[in-house]
Coordinates of C-alpha atoms in Angstrom, one line a residue:
M1 CA -10.7 -10.8 21.1
D2 CA -8.9 -11.4 24.4
P3 CA -8.3 -8.3 26.6
L4 CA -4.7 -7.0 26.5
T5 CA -2.2 -7.8 29.1
P6 CA -2.1 -4.8 31.5
I7 CA 0.8 -2.4 31.3
D8 CA 2.6 -2.8 34.7
E9 CA 5.8 -1.6 36.2
A10 CA 7.9 -4.4 34.7
M11 CA 6.6 -3.7 31.2
V12 CA 7.3 0.1 31.6
N13 CA 10.8 -0.7 32.7
D14 CA 11.3 -3.1 29.9
I15 CA 10.2 -0.5 27.3
R16 CA 12.4 2.2 28.8
S17 CA 15.4 -0.1 28.9
T18 CA 14.8 -1.2 25.2
I19 CA 14.6 2.5 24.1
R20 CA 18.1 3.1 25.6
Q21 CA 19.5 -0.1 24.2
C22 CA 18.2 0.6 20.6
T23 CA 19.6 4.1 20.8
E24 CA 23.0 2.8 21.9
R25 CA 23.1 0.3 19.1
G26 CA 22.2 2.7 16.3
L27 CA 18.6 1.4 15.7
L28 CA 17.4 4.9 15.7
A29 CA 14.1 4.4 13.8
S30 CA 13.2 1.6 16.3
A31 CA 14.1 3.8 19.2
K32 CA 12.1 6.7 17.8
W33 CA 9.0 4.5 17.2
L34 CA 9.2 3.0 20.7
S35 CA 9.8 6.3 22.4
E36 CA 6.6 7.7 20.7
M37 CA 4.7 4.6 21.8
F38 CA 6.1 5.0 25.4
M39 CA 5.0 8.6 25.6
S40 CA 1.5 7.7 24.6
I41 CA 1.2 5.5 27.7
P42 CA -0.8 7.4 30.5
S43 CA 1.7 9.5 32.5
A44 CA 0.5 7.9 35.8
K45 CA 1.8 4.6 34.6
R46 CA 5.1 6.0 33.4
T47 CA 6.3 8.2 36.3
H48 CA 6.1 6.0 39.3
T49 CA 9.1 3.9 38.5
R50 CA 12.5 3.8 37.0
P51 CA 14.3 0.7 35.5
P52 CA 16.8 -1.0 37.8
P53 CA 20.5 -0.7 36.6
P54 CA 21.4 -3.4 34.1
P55 CA 23.6 -6.2 35.3
V56 CA 27.3 -5.5 34.9
D57 CA 29.2 -7.4 32.2
E58 CA 32.8 -7.3 33.2
Q59 CA 34.1 -7.8 29.7
E60 CA 31.9 -5.0 28.4
Q61 CA 32.9 -2.8 31.4
A62 CA 36.6 -3.3 30.5
E63 CA 35.9 -2.4 26.8
Q64 CA 33.7 0.6 27.6
D65 CA 36.0 3.2 26.2
Y66 CA 36.4 1.4 22.9
I67 CA 32.6 0.9 22.7
A68 CA 32.0 4.6 23.4
A69 CA 34.4 5.6 20.6
A70 CA 32.9 3.2 18.2
R71 CA 29.4 4.5 19.1
Q72 CA 30.5 8.0 18.3
S73 CA 32.0 7.1 15.0
M74 CA 28.9 5.1 14.1
S75 CA 26.7 8.2 14.9
D76 CA 28.9 10.2 12.5
K77 CA 28.3 7.4 9.9
Q78 CA 32.0 6.5 9.9
F79 CA 31.1 2.8 9.9
Q80 CA 34.5 1.4 8.8
R81 CA 36.2 3.4 11.5
A82 CA 33.7 2.2 14.1
A83 CA 34.2 -1.4 13.2
Y84 CA 38.0 -1.0 13.3
I85 CA 37.9 0.5 16.8
V86 CA 36.3 -2.6 18.3
R87 CA 38.0 -5.2 16.1
D88 CA 39.8 -6.9 19.0
C89 CA 37.1 -6.5 21.6
R90 CA 35.2 -9.6 22.8
S91 CA 32.1 -8.4 24.6
D92 CA 28.7 -9.0 23.0
K93 CA 28.1 -5.3 22.6
A94 CA 31.5 -4.7 21.0
R95 CA 30.9 -7.6 18.6
Y96 CA 27.5 -6.1 17.7
Y97 CA 29.2 -2.8 16.8
N98 CA 31.9 -4.5 14.8
L99 CA 29.5 -6.7 12.8
Y100 CA 26.8 -4.1 12.3
C101 CA 29.1 -1.4 11.2
Q102 CA 30.9 -3.7 8.8
Y103 CA 27.5 -4.6 7.4
L104 CA 26.5 -0.9 7.0
S105 CA 29.8 0.0 5.4
H106 CA 29.5 -2.7 2.8
E107 CA 25.9 -2.0 2.3
R108 CA 26.7 1.6 1.4
L109 CA 29.3 0.5 -1.1
A110 CA 26.9 -2.0 -2.6
L111 CA 24.3 0.8 -2.9
D112 CA 26.8 3.1 -4.6
E113 CA 27.5 0.4 -7.1
W114 CA 23.9 -0.2 -7.7
Y115 CA 23.2 3.4 -8.4
R116 CA 26.2 3.5 -10.7
L117 CA 24.5 0.9 -12.8
S118 CA 21.2 2.7 -12.8
D119 CA 19.2 2.4 -16.0
K120 CA 21.7 -0.2 -17.4
K121 CA 21.0 -3.8 -18.2
E122 CA 23.8 -4.9 -15.8
Q123 CA 22.0 -3.4 -12.8
P124 CA 20.8 -6.2 -10.4
T125 CA 17.4 -6.1 -8.9
S126 CA 18.9 -5.1 -5.5
P127 CA 22.4 -4.1 -4.3
V128 CA 24.7 -7.0 -4.0
N129 CA 26.7 -7.3 -0.8
N130 CA 29.1 -10.2 -1.1
E131 CA 30.5 -9.7 2.4
I132 CA 27.4 -10.8 4.3
P133 CA 28.2 -14.6 4.2
I134 CA 31.6 -13.9 5.6
L135 CA 30.1 -11.7 8.4
L136 CA 27.5 -14.4 9.1
E137 CA 30.2 -17.0 9.8
G138 CA 31.4 -14.9 12.8
I139 CA 27.9 -14.7 14.4
A140 CA 26.0 -17.9 13.5
H141 CA 24.1 -19.6 16.4
S142 CA 24.7 -16.8 18.9
T143 CA 22.3 -16.8 21.9
E144 CA 22.7 -13.1 22.8
P145 CA 19.5 -11.3 21.7
W146 CA 21.2 -8.3 19.9
L147 CA 23.6 -10.6 18.1
M148 CA 20.7 -12.9 17.1
F149 CA 19.0 -9.8 15.6
I150 CA 22.2 -9.1 13.5
E151 CA 22.2 -12.8 12.5
A152 CA 18.5 -12.5 11.4
L153 CA 19.3 -9.3 9.5
F154 CA 22.1 -11.1 7.6
L155 CA 19.9 -14.2 6.9
S156 CA 17.0 -12.0 5.6
R157 CA 19.4 -10.0 3.3
M158 CA 20.5 -13.4 1.9
S159 CA 16.8 -14.4 1.3
R160 CA 17.1 -17.2 3.9
K161 CA 13.8 -16.2 5.3
G162 CA 12.9 -19.3 7.2
E163 CA 16.1 -19.2 9.2
A164 CA 15.7 -15.4 9.7
I165 CA 12.2 -16.0 11.1
T166 CA 13.4 -18.6 13.6
A167 CA 16.2 -16.2 14.8
L168 CA 13.8 -13.3 15.1
L169 CA 11.3 -15.3 17.1
N170 CA 14.2 -16.1 19.5
V171 CA 15.0 -12.4 19.7
V172 CA 11.4 -11.3 20.6
A173 CA 11.2 -14.1 23.1
S174 CA 13.8 -12.4 25.3
K175 CA 13.5 -8.8 24.1
P176 CA 9.8 -8.3 23.0
W177 CA 10.1 -4.5 22.5
I178 CA 12.8 -4.4 19.8
W179 CA 10.5 -3.0 17.1
A180 CA 13.2 -3.4 14.5
A181 CA 12.9 -7.2 15.0
W182 CA 9.2 -7.1 14.5
C183 CA 9.6 -5.0 11.3
L184 CA 12.2 -7.4 9.9
L185 CA 9.9 -10.3 10.8
G186 CA 7.1 -8.7 8.8
D187 CA 9.4 -8.2 5.8
C188 CA 10.0 -12.0 5.9
I189 CA 6.2 -12.7 5.5
D190 CA 4.7 -12.6 2.0
S191 CA 1.2 -14.2 2.5
E192 CA -1.7 -14.6 4.8
K193 CA -0.7 -18.3 5.4
E194 CA 2.8 -17.4 6.3
Y195 CA 1.5 -14.7 8.7
D196 CA -0.8 -17.2 10.4
D197 CA 2.0 -19.7 10.7
V198 CA 4.4 -17.1 12.3
L199 CA 1.7 -15.8 14.6
A200 CA 1.1 -19.3 16.0
R201 CA 4.9 -19.6 16.7
I202 CA 5.5 -16.3 18.5
P203 CA 6.7 -17.3 22.0
L204 CA 4.7 -14.6 23.8
L205 CA 1.2 -14.4 25.2
A206 CA -1.3 -13.7 22.4
N207 CA -2.7 -10.7 24.2
H208 CA 0.7 -9.0 24.8
P209 CA 0.4 -5.4 23.5
V210 CA 3.4 -5.7 21.1
I211 CA 1.6 -8.7 19.5
Y212 CA -1.4 -6.5 18.9
M213 CA 0.9 -3.9 17.3
F214 CA 2.5 -6.5 15.1
R215 CA -0.9 -7.8 14.1
A216 CA -2.0 -4.2 13.2
K217 CA 1.1 -3.7 11.1
M218 CA 0.8 -7.1 9.3
L219 CA -3.0 -6.8 8.7
N220 CA -2.2 -3.5 7.0
D221 CA 0.7 -4.8 5.0
L222 CA -1.3 -7.9 3.8
H223 CA -4.5 -5.9 3.3
L224 CA -6.4 -8.0 5.7
A225 CA -8.5 -5.3 7.3
S226 CA -11.3 -7.4 8.8
T227 CA -10.1 -6.8 12.4
Q228 CA -7.5 -4.1 12.1
V229 CA -9.8 -1.3 13.3
Q230 CA -10.9 -3.3 16.4
I231 CA -7.2 -4.1 17.2
C232 CA -6.3 -0.5 17.0
D233 CA -9.3 0.4 19.3
H234 CA -8.0 -2.0 21.9
L235 CA -4.6 -0.4 21.8
L236 CA -6.1 3.1 22.0
N237 CA -7.9 2.2 25.2
P238 CA -7.2 4.8 27.9
E239 CA -5.3 2.2 29.9
F240 CA -2.8 1.4 27.2
F241 CA -1.7 3.8 24.4
P242 CA -4.5 6.3 24.0
A243 CA -2.3 9.0 22.5
S244 CA -0.4 6.9 20.0
L245 CA -0.3 8.6 16.6
W246 CA 1.1 5.4 15.1
V247 CA -1.9 3.4 16.2
M248 CA -4.3 6.1 15.0
S249 CA -2.5 5.9 11.6
M250 CA -3.0 2.2 11.5
K251 CA -6.7 2.7 12.3
S252 CA -7.0 5.1 9.4
R253 CA -5.4 2.6 7.1
G254 CA -7.8 0.0 8.4
Y255 CA -10.8 2.1 7.5
A256 CA -9.5 2.6 3.9
C257 CA -8.7 -1.0 3.5
L258 CA -12.3 -1.9 4.2
S259 CA -13.3 -0.1 1.0
S260 CA -13.7 -2.1 -2.2
V261 CA -11.9 0.6 -4.3
T262 CA -8.4 1.5 -3.5
F263 CA -5.7 3.9 -4.7
Y264 CA -4.4 3.3 -8.3
G265 CA -3.3 6.9 -9.0
P266 CA -4.6 8.1 -12.3
M267 CA -5.9 4.6 -13.2
V268 CA -8.6 4.6 -10.4
I269 CA -11.8 3.5 -12.0
A270 CA -14.2 5.2 -9.6
K271 CA -14.1 8.1 -7.2
V272 CA -15.5 7.2 -3.8
L273 CA -16.8 10.6 -2.8
N274 CA -19.6 9.0 -0.7
S275 CA -17.5 6.2 0.9
S276 CA -18.0 6.1 4.6
E277 CA -14.7 4.1 5.0
Y278 CA -12.6 6.8 3.2
R279 CA -14.4 9.6 5.1
D280 CA -13.5 7.8 8.4
A281 CA -9.9 7.3 7.2
Q282 CA -9.6 11.0 6.2
T283 CA -11.2 12.1 9.6
Q284 CA -8.8 9.9 11.5
F285 CA -5.7 11.2 9.7
E286 CA -6.8 14.9 10.0
R287 CA -7.1 14.3 13.7
I288 CA -3.5 13.0 13.8
L289 CA -2.4 16.2 12.0
S290 CA -4.3 18.3 14.4
I291 CA -2.6 16.7 17.3
E292 CA 0.9 16.7 15.7
P293 CA 1.1 19.1 12.7
N294 CA 4.8 18.4 12.2
R295 CA 4.4 14.6 11.9
L296 CA 5.3 13.4 8.3
E297 CA 5.1 9.7 8.8
D298 CA 2.4 8.0 6.7
I299 CA 1.4 11.3 4.9
D300 CA 1.9 9.4 1.6
F301 CA -1.1 7.2 2.6
F302 CA -3.0 10.4 3.5
S303 CA -2.4 11.7 -0.1
D304 CA -3.8 8.4 -1.4
I305 CA -7.0 9.0 0.5
L306 CA -7.4 12.5 -0.8
Y307 CA -6.7 11.4 -4.3
V308 CA -9.3 8.6 -4.4
M309 CA -11.8 11.1 -2.8
D310 CA -10.9 13.5 -5.6
N311 CA -10.1 16.3 -3.2
K312 CA -7.7 18.4 -5.3
E313 CA -7.8 21.4 -3.0
K314 CA -6.6 19.6 0.1
L315 CA -4.0 17.7 -1.9
S316 CA -2.5 20.9 -3.2
F317 CA -2.8 22.6 0.2
Y318 CA -1.1 19.9 2.2
A319 CA 1.5 19.3 -0.6
Q320 CA 2.7 22.9 -0.2
K321 CA 2.5 22.7 3.6
F322 CA 4.6 19.5 3.8
Q323 CA 7.1 20.7 1.2
E324 CA 7.9 23.7 3.4
K325 CA 8.5 21.3 6.4
D326 CA 10.9 18.9 4.6
K327 CA 11.2 18.6 0.9
N328 CA 13.7 15.8 1.2
R329 CA 11.5 13.2 2.7
P330 CA 10.3 10.4 0.4
E331 CA 6.8 10.7 1.8
V332 CA 6.7 14.4 1.0
C333 CA 7.9 13.8 -2.6
C334 CA 5.2 11.1 -3.0
F335 CA 2.5 13.6 -1.7
I336 CA 3.6 16.2 -4.2
G337 CA 3.6 13.6 -6.9
N338 CA 0.0 12.8 -6.2
A339 CA -0.9 16.5 -6.2
Y340 CA 0.6 16.8 -9.7
S341 CA -1.0 13.5 -10.8
I342 CA -4.6 14.5 -9.9
R343 CA -4.1 17.6 -12.0
T344 CA -3.0 15.3 -14.9
E345 CA 0.5 16.8 -14.8
H346 CA 2.0 13.3 -15.2
E347 CA 5.6 14.3 -16.1
N348 CA 5.9 16.3 -13.0
A349 CA 4.4 13.5 -11.0
V350 CA 6.9 11.1 -12.3
K351 CA 9.7 13.5 -11.4
Y352 CA 8.7 13.6 -7.8
F353 CA 8.1 9.9 -7.5
R354 CA 11.5 9.2 -8.9
R355 CA 13.0 11.7 -6.5
A356 CA 11.5 9.7 -3.7
T357 CA 13.1 6.5 -5.0
Y358 CA 16.5 8.3 -5.1
L359 CA 16.0 9.3 -1.4
D360 CA 15.1 5.7 -0.5
R361 CA 15.4 2.9 -3.1
T362 CA 13.3 0.6 -1.0
Y363 CA 10.3 3.0 -0.9
Y364 CA 8.1 0.9 -3.1
H365 CA 5.1 3.2 -2.7
A366 CA 6.8 5.6 -5.1
W367 CA 7.9 2.9 -7.6
T368 CA 4.2 1.7 -7.8
S369 CA 2.9 5.2 -8.2
M370 CA 5.5 5.8 -10.9
G371 CA 4.2 2.8 -12.7
H372 CA 0.7 4.1 -12.7
E373 CA 1.8 7.4 -14.2
Y374 CA 3.8 5.7 -17.0
L375 CA 0.8 3.6 -17.8
V376 CA -1.4 6.6 -18.2
M377 CA 1.3 8.3 -20.3
G378 CA 1.4 5.3 -22.6
N379 CA 5.0 4.3 -21.7
T380 CA 4.1 0.7 -20.9
H381 CA 7.6 -0.7 -20.8
A382 CA 8.7 1.9 -18.3
A383 CA 5.6 1.1 -16.2
I384 CA 6.5 -2.6 -16.1
E385 CA 10.0 -1.7 -15.0
A386 CA 8.7 0.5 -12.2
Y387 CA 6.3 -2.2 -11.0
R388 CA 9.1 -4.8 -11.1
R389 CA 11.1 -2.6 -8.8
T390 CA 8.2 -2.7 -6.3
L391 CA 7.9 -6.5 -6.6
D392 CA 11.7 -6.9 -6.1
I393 CA 11.3 -5.1 -2.8
T394 CA 8.0 -6.6 -1.6
K395 CA 5.6 -9.2 -2.9
K396 CA 2.8 -7.7 -0.7
D397 CA 1.8 -4.7 -2.9
Y398 CA -1.3 -5.8 -4.8
R399 CA -1.4 -2.6 -6.7
A400 CA 1.9 -3.4 -8.4
W401 CA 0.6 -6.9 -9.3
A402 CA -2.5 -5.3 -10.7
G403 CA -0.5 -2.7 -12.6
M404 CA 1.6 -5.4 -14.2
G405 CA -1.6 -7.1 -15.3
Q406 CA -2.9 -3.9 -16.9
A407 CA 0.5 -3.2 -18.6
Y408 CA 0.6 -6.7 -20.1
R409 CA -3.0 -6.4 -21.2
V410 CA -2.1 -3.2 -23.1
L411 CA 0.7 -5.1 -24.8
G412 CA -1.8 -7.9 -25.8
M413 CA 0.1 -10.4 -23.6
Y414 CA -3.0 -11.8 -22.0
N415 CA -1.6 -14.9 -20.3
Y416 CA 0.9 -12.7 -18.5
S417 CA -1.8 -10.3 -17.7
L418 CA -4.1 -12.9 -16.2
Y419 CA -1.2 -14.3 -14.1
Y420 CA -0.5 -10.9 -12.5
Y421 CA -4.2 -10.0 -12.0
E422 CA -4.7 -13.4 -10.3
R423 CA -1.8 -12.7 -8.0
A424 CA -3.4 -9.4 -7.2
S425 CA -6.8 -10.8 -6.5
A426 CA -5.2 -13.4 -4.1
L427 CA -3.8 -10.5 -2.1
R428 CA -6.8 -8.3 -2.3
P429 CA -10.0 -10.3 -3.1
N430 CA -12.4 -7.5 -2.5
D431 CA -11.0 -4.9 -4.9
V432 CA -13.2 -3.8 -7.7
T433 CA -10.4 -2.6 -10.0
I434 CA -8.7 -6.0 -9.9
W435 CA -11.9 -7.9 -10.8
D436 CA -12.6 -5.3 -13.5
G437 CA -9.1 -6.0 -15.0
L438 CA -9.6 -9.7 -14.8
G439 CA -13.0 -9.4 -16.6
S440 CA -11.4 -7.3 -19.4
C441 CA -8.7 -9.9 -19.8
Y442 CA -11.2 -12.7 -20.0
E443 CA -13.2 -10.7 -22.5
D444 CA -10.1 -10.0 -24.6
T445 CA -9.4 -13.8 -24.8
E446 CA -13.0 -14.6 -25.6
R447 CA -13.6 -16.4 -22.3
I448 CA -17.0 -14.8 -22.0
Q449 CA -18.5 -16.8 -19.2
E450 CA -15.4 -16.1 -17.0
A451 CA -15.6 -12.4 -17.9
I452 CA -19.2 -12.3 -16.8
S453 CA -18.3 -14.0 -13.6
A454 CA -15.4 -11.5 -12.9
Y455 CA -17.5 -8.4 -13.7
S456 CA -20.4 -9.8 -11.6
R457 CA -18.0 -10.3 -8.7
A458 CA -16.9 -6.7 -9.0
L459 CA -20.4 -5.5 -8.8
K460 CA -21.1 -7.6 -5.7
I461 CA -18.2 -6.1 -3.7
G462 CA -18.6 -3.3 -1.2
I463 CA -20.0 0.1 -1.8
N464 CA -19.5 0.3 -5.5
Q465 CA -22.3 -2.1 -6.5
S466 CA -23.4 0.2 -9.3
L467 CA -20.2 1.2 -11.1
P468 CA -21.2 2.5 -14.5
G469 CA -18.2 1.2 -16.4
I470 CA -18.7 -2.4 -15.3
N471 CA -22.4 -2.4 -15.8
W472 CA -21.7 -1.1 -19.3
K473 CA -19.3 -3.9 -20.0
L474 CA -21.8 -6.5 -18.7
G475 CA -24.6 -5.0 -20.7
S476 CA -22.4 -5.0 -23.9
I477 CA -21.5 -8.7 -23.4
F478 CA -25.2 -9.7 -23.0
R479 CA -26.2 -7.6 -26.0
S480 CA -23.5 -9.4 -28.1
M481 CA -25.1 -12.7 -26.9
D482 CA -28.5 -11.3 -27.8
V483 CA -29.6 -11.8 -24.2
W484 CA -31.5 -8.5 -24.1
P485 CA -33.3 -8.8 -20.7
A486 CA -30.0 -9.0 -18.9
A487 CA -28.4 -6.4 -21.2
E488 CA -31.3 -4.0 -20.6
Q489 CA -31.0 -4.4 -16.8
H490 CA -27.3 -3.3 -16.8
F491 CA -27.8 -0.5 -19.4
R492 CA -30.7 1.0 -17.3
T493 CA -28.5 0.8 -14.2
V494 CA -25.9 2.9 -16.0
V495 CA -28.5 5.5 -17.1
Q496 CA -29.9 5.7 -13.5
I497 CA -26.4 6.3 -12.2
G498 CA -25.8 9.0 -14.9
E499 CA -29.0 10.8 -14.1
G500 CA -28.0 10.9 -10.5
A501 CA -24.5 12.0 -11.1
E502 CA -25.3 15.7 -11.6
G503 CA -24.0 15.8 -15.1
R504 CA -20.5 14.2 -14.3
L505 CA -21.2 11.3 -16.7
N506 CA -23.0 13.2 -19.5
N507 CA -20.2 12.7 -22.0
S508 CA -18.9 9.3 -20.8
E509 CA -18.9 6.2 -23.0
P510 CA -20.8 4.0 -20.6
Y511 CA -23.7 6.6 -20.2
L512 CA -24.0 7.6 -23.8
G513 CA -23.5 4.0 -25.0
S514 CA -26.2 2.8 -22.7
L515 CA -28.6 5.4 -24.0
L516 CA -27.8 4.2 -27.6
A517 CA -28.2 0.5 -26.6
L518 CA -31.6 1.1 -25.0
S519 CA -32.7 3.1 -28.0
E520 CA -31.6 0.2 -30.2
R521 CA -33.6 -2.2 -28.1
N522 CA -36.7 0.1 -28.3
I523 CA -36.5 0.3 -32.0
R524 CA -35.8 -3.3 -32.6
F525 CA -38.6 -4.9 -30.6
D526 CA -42.4 -4.4 -31.0
S527 CA -42.7 -3.8 -27.3
G528 CA -40.2 -1.0 -27.5
N529 CA -40.9 2.5 -26.3
L530 CA -40.2 4.8 -29.2
S531 CA -40.7 8.0 -27.2
E532 CA -38.0 6.9 -24.8
A533 CA -35.8 6.0 -27.7
K534 CA -36.3 9.5 -29.2
E535 CA -35.5 11.2 -25.8
Y536 CA -32.3 9.1 -25.3
L537 CA -31.1 9.7 -28.9
E538 CA -31.7 13.4 -28.6
R539 CA -29.4 13.4 -25.6
V540 CA -26.6 11.5 -27.4
A541 CA -27.0 13.6 -30.6
A542 CA -26.6 16.8 -28.5
S543 CA -23.3 15.5 -27.0
N544 CA -19.9 16.5 -28.5
T545 CA -18.8 12.9 -29.0
E546 CA -18.2 10.4 -31.8
L547 CA -21.6 8.8 -31.0
A548 CA -23.5 12.0 -31.9
G549 CA -23.5 11.2 -35.6
R550 CA -24.8 7.7 -35.1
A551 CA -27.4 8.9 -32.7
A552 CA -28.6 11.5 -35.2
A553 CA -29.1 8.9 -37.9
M554 CA -30.9 6.6 -35.5
L555 CA -33.1 9.6 -34.5
K556 CA -34.3 10.1 -38.0
A557 CA -35.3 6.4 -38.2
V558 CA -37.2 6.7 -34.9
K559 CA -39.1 9.8 -36.1
A560 CA -39.9 8.1 -39.4
K561 CA -41.2 5.0 -37.5
M562 CA -43.2 7.2 -35.1
G563 CA -44.7 9.0 -38.1
L564 CA -45.8 5.7 -39.7
K565 CA -47.3 4.6 -36.4
G566 CA -49.2 7.9 -36.2
K567 CA -50.7 7.4 -39.6
T568 CA -51.9 3.9 -38.8

């Protein structure tokens, strides 16, 4: 990996200037992000210089009073008024305000109409803004960077992603620190191939710091964690952005993405209490909170970490803490939803996930989590609708694809289920839950060899090589095929896991079923160990499960057989 381009006086001035320009143009999220990145640069690099005054645009200078009035109306969210104030102005900045404020005004109306149709068949997948093509006509083929950004925004909103990408590459070529442009560029990318193609086309040096930031973001969005941690380490170098909480958050996500089991809410098939990746992710995020306790960005991801690690106490503690800070943040609502979910209070969890979507309809993390809750509650159709909302917003959330696969499997629609699971596996090929779902689908459709391959793939991935549920399924398949050597191997693996789990699996189907299966094998074959069969059956018979009665009957047969052997 090439060393980063040094942060010099010109780069510092460029960042400062872009922060001011983003603020002036109402791109407040971008200005906030860039300000935080700027403040994480060592102070010695920041304080020695001030940016030169921008070149004077005579047209803009003449319209300065109109622009100032429009900016004030825009900051008060009076978008129609702001657009009207600069309707006759001709400078690039005034045109920006006119077009952007018209867009925001019509977007708000479209969103109101979309919410009015909520829960009705007539509701479209996303708000419909019919004014965008008209606005685009007045800006097409502009060469001014900020107007090109608006053009790209319109093109992206119209799903003309190829044209939007071209416009955005032109924007970052002249204004590399407009983070809103990089985020919009990321929204236009749905696959690893598209990402590689765009990365090769970016008209900046490959080792420019903002390229590394974009790579960290996209590797996280596309779940390609192979180099994400190393990229973040480069950015956290003392000479670059050592105090950046955003980069630290990306590093935490990178650690979690390296694990083979990820967050599926109440559907998670395995806790990862001993996962070094999740421990590292939790440690990294707790470091962020120790540096800035009031930072609420990315806390939804932190709640996912605590959920998968089964840390109910910290989930509840932080949920209360964050609720006191700002209960109207979508991330906080999602955190509270997870805190309810882990306590199996699924109705309350859904309430908070839905509240998060009311606060931000594009917050797909909440839609996906809501789908998980509905699946566990048995409301399959509501789960499918929630997952569809996610996939309408982004095609990059593999958990929504996998959730759709599980939902259609519950409905017995196996071809649909396989399609969605395969889409999920393409996005996240090292995820145990996805391969487990694929294996179950293949098993349901009697494609036994493919089921064996899928389950075996799950066992080979990452830290969860000995998942009891998957070993139990493989053992059951081999037993049904009368391939007892392979079946015995998987059943014994389950028993070993159960004996090392400090009683957590004592009443689980995989553990008790494996004890029964091994007992059956010992009874059936002359080489069987009847003493072991007796011990295992006594364990199952003592359990408070449906298998206890069958185990008791088998235990009588074993004792009778042992008695006969004793007489001979």
